Coordinates of C-alpha atoms in Angstrom, one line a residue:
X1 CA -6.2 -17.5 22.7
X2 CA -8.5 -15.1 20.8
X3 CA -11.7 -16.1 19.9
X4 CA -12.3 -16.1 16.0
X5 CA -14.6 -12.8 16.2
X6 CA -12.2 -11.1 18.2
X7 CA -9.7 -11.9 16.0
X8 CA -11.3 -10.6 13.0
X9 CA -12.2 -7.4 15.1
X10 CA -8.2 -7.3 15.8
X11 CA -7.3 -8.3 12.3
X12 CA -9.3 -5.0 10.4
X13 CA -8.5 -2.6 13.8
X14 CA -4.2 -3.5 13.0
X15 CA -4.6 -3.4 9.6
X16 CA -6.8 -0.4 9.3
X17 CA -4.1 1.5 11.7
X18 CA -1.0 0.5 9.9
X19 CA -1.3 2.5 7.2
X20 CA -1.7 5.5 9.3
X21 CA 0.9 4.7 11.4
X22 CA 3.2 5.4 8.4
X23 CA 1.9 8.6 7.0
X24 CA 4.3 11.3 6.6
X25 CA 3.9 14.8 5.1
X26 CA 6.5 17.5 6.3
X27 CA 5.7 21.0 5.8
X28 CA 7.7 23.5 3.2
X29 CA 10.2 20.5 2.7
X30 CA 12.0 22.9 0.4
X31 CA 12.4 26.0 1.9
X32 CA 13.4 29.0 0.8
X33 CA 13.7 27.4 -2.8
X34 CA 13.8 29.7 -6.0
X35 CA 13.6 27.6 -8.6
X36 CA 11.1 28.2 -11.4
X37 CA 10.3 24.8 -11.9
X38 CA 10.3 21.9 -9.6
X39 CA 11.7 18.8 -11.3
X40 CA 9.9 15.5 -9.9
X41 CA 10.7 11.8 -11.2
X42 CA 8.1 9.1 -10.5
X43 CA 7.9 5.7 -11.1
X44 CA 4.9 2.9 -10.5
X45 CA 5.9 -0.7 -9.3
X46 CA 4.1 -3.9 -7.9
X47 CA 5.1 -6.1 -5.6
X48 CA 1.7 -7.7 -4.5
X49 CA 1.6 -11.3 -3.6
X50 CA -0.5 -13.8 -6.3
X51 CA -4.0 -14.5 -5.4
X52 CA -6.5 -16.4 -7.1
X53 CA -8.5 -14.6 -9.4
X54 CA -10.8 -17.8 -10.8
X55 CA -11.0 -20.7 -8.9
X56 CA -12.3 -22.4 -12.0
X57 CA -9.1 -22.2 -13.9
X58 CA -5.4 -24.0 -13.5
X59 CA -2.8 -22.6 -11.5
X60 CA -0.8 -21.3 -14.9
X61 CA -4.3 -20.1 -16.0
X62 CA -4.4 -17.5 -12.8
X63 CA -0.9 -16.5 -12.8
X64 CA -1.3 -15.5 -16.2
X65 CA -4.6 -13.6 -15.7
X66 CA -2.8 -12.2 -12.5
X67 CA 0.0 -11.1 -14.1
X68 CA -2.5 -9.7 -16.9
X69 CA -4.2 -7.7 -14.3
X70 CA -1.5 -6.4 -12.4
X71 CA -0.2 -4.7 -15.6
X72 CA -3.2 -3.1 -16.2
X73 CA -3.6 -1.6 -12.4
X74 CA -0.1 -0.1 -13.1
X75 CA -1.0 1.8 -16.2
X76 CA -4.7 2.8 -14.6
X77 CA -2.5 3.9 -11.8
X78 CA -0.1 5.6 -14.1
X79 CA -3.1 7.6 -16.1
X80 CA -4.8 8.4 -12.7
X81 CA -1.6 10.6 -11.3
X82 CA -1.4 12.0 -14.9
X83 CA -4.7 13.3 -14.7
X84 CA -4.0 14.2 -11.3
X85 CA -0.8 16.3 -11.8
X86 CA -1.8 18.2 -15.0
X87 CA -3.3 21.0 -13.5
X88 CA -0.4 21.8 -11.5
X89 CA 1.4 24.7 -12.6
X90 CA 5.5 24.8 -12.2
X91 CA 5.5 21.2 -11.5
X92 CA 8.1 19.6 -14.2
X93 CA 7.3 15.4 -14.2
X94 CA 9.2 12.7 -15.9
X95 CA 8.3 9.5 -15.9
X96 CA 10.5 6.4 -15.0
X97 CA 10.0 3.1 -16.6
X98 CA 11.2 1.0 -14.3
X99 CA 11.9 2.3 -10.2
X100 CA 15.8 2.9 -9.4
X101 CA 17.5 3.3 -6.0
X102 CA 17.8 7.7 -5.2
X103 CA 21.3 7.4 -5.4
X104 CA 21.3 6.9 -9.7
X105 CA 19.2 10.4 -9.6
X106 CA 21.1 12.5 -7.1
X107 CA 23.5 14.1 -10.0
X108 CA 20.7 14.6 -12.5
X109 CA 18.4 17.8 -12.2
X110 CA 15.7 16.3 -10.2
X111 CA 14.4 17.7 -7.0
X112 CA 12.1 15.1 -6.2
X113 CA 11.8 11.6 -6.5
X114 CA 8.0 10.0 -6.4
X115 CA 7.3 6.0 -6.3
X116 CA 4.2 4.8 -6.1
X117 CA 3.7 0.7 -5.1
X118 CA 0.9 -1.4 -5.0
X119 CA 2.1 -3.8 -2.7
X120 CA -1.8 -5.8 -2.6
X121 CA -3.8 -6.7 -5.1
X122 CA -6.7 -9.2 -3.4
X123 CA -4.3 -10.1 -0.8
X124 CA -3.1 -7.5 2.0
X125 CA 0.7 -6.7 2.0
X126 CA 3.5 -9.4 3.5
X127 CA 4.9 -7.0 5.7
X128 CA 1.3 -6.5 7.8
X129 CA 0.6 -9.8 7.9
X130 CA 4.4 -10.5 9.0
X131 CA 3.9 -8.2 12.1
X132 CA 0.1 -9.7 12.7
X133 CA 1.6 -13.3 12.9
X134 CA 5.0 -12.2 15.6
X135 CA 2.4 -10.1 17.7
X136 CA 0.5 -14.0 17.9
X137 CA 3.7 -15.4 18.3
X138 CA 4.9 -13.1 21.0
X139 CA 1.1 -14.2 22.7
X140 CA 2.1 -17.8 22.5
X141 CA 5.0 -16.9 24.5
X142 CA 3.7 -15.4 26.9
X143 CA 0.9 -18.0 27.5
X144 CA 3.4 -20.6 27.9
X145 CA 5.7 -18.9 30.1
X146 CA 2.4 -18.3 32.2
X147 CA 1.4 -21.7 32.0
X148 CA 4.3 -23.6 33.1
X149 CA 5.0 -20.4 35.7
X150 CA 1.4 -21.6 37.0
X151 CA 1.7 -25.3 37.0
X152 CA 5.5 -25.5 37.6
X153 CA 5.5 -27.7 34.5
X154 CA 7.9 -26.8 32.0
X155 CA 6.7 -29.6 29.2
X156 CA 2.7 -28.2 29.8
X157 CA 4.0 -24.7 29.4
X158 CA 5.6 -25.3 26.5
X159 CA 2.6 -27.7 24.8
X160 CA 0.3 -24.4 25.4
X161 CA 2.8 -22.5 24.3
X162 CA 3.3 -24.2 20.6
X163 CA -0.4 -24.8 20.0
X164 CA -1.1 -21.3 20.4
X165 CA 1.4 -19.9 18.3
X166 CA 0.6 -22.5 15.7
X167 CA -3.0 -21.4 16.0
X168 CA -2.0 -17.9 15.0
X169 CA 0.2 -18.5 12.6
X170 CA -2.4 -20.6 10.8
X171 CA -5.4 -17.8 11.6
X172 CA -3.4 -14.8 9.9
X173 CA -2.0 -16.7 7.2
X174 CA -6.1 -17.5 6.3
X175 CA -6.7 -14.2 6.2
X176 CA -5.5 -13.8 3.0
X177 CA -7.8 -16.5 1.7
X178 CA -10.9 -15.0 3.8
X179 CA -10.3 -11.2 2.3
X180 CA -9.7 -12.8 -1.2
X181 CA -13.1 -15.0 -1.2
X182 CA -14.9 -12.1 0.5
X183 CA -13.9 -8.7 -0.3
X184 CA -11.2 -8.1 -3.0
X185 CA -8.5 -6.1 -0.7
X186 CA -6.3 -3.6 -2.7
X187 CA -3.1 -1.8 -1.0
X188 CA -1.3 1.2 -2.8
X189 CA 1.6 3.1 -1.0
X190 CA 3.1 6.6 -1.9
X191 CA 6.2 7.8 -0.6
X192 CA 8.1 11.0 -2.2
X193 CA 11.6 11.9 -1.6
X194 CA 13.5 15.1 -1.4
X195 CA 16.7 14.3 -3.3
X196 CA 18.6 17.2 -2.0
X197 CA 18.8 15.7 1.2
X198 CA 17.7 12.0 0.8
X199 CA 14.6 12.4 3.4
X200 CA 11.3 11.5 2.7
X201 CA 8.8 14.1 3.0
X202 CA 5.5 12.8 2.5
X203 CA 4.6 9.5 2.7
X204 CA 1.2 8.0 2.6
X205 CA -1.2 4.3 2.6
X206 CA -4.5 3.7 0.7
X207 CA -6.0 0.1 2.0
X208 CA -9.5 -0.5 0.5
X209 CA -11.2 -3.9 0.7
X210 CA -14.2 -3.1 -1.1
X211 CA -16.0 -0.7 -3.9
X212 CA -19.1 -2.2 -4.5
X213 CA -20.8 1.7 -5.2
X214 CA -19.1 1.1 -8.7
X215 CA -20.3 -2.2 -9.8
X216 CA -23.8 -3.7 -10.5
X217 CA -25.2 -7.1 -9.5
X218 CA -23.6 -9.0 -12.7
X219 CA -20.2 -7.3 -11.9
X220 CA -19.8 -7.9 -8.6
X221 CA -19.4 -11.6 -9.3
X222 CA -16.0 -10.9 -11.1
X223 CA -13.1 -11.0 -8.8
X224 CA -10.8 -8.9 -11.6
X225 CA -14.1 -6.5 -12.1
X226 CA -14.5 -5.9 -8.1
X227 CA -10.5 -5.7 -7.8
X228 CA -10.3 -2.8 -10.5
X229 CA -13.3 -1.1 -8.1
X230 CA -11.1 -1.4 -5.1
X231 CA -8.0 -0.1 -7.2
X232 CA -9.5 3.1 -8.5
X233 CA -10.7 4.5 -5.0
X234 CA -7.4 3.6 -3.2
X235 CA -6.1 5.9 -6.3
X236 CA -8.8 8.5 -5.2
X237 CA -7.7 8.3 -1.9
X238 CA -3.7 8.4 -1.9
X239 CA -3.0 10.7 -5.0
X240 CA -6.2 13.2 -3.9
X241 CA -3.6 13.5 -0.8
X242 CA 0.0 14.0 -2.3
X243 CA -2.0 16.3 -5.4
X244 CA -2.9 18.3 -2.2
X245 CA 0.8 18.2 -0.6
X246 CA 2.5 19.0 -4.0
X247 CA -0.1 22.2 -4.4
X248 CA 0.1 23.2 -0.6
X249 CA 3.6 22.4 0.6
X250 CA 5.9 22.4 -2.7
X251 CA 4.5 24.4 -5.4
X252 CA 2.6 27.4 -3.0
X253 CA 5.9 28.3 -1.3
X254 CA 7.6 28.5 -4.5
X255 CA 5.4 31.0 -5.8
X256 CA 5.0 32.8 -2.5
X257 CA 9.1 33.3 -2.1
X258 CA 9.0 34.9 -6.2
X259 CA 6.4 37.8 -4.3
X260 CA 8.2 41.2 -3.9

């Protein structure tokens, strides 16, 4: 078994690379396209796990100031790309209210097809911490089977085996509670689809636990206050990077292939 430090030192080093791991961003997607416009859709969803916001409050009390919260990420989100996109010339953008599978848009006009998540808001997102736990799992396994390999003792194999895993499962599912008293963690995904052939062509992760350059003393006591902070430079970060594809890899060849 890991000891605690080490763990933490794993813990920020997986989740720190998983986003990367995931980035995608395909050059001249399009082609030799000659449209004058480029029709994209986008739409903004959640799907962040509760945490608690105020420890001083009931249960109901949080969700509702959760819940409160979360819809006000999604609009700052919603205004940020805005601001983002204006200045992009040939870009056509329609917003969805709610996020629909690619298949309802396929027979409309649109060429691309934008959804941006934030899947953690002061918790990190199920999916890491679903692959952190079965990498401790898999260690648990492997101790045991060394164990009883060792000792030719099946039972003691299978004892180390079970307190291991047990171990982990409790360590990552803490983590959660150690980010959310600590830092105030905030996950936003992008991931942008070429209808015309149902492939993604960029895809991209912002995971940032703190933003304490944009707070003072007084603020940095408010969990909501320090989440916002965290929220606004994972915006920076991911739609600074697709504002960049959209200009480099979508709208640049379109203009370029108009050239005599």
């Amino acid at each position: 078994m890991f000891p605690p430090l080490v763990k933490t030192s794993i813990f920020y080093l997986a989740v720190l690379t998983l986003p990367a791991c995931s980035s995608i961003s395909v050059h001249d997607p399009m082609g030799s396209n000659k449209k004058n416009v480029i029709n994209l859709t986008y739409c903004i969803k959640s799907s962040s796990e509760m945490n608690t916001l105020k420890h001083t409050t009931t249960h109901k009390e949080n969700l509702n100031l959760f819940k409160e919260d979360i819809k006000d990420a999604v609009n700052d989100i919603n205004m940020k790309f805005k601001s983002n996109t204006n200045h992009l010339q040939h870009l056509h953008i329609t917003e969805l209210p709610d996020c629909v599978a690619p298949s309802q848009l396929v027979d409309n006009t649109t060429d691309l097809y934008l959804t941006l998540e934030l899947s953690g808001y002061g918790t990190i997102k199920e999916e890491w911490k679903t692959v952190l736990i079965a990498t401790g799992i898999a260690e648990g396994i492997i101790q045991g089977v060394v164990v009883s390999a060792a000792t030719q003792n099946p039972w003691l194999g299978l004892a180390v085996g079970a307190e291991e895993i047990g171990q982990e499962y409790l360590t990552w599912n803490g983590v959660d509670w150690v980010l959310g008293e600590t830092y105030a963690p905030v996950t936003l995904e992008g991931n942008l689809l070429y209808l015309k052939d149902q492939q993604t062509i960029w895809h991209d992760s912002s995971f940032v636990t703190e933003n304490e350059s944009e707070l003072n003393a007084t603020q940095k006591k408010d969990k909501s206050l320090q989440l916002k902070a965290s929220l606004h430079k994972t915006e920076d970060e991911l739609l600074t990077g697709l504002d960049n594809y959209l200009e480099i890899e979508i709208l640049n060849p379109l203009t370029s292939n108009k050239q005599p």
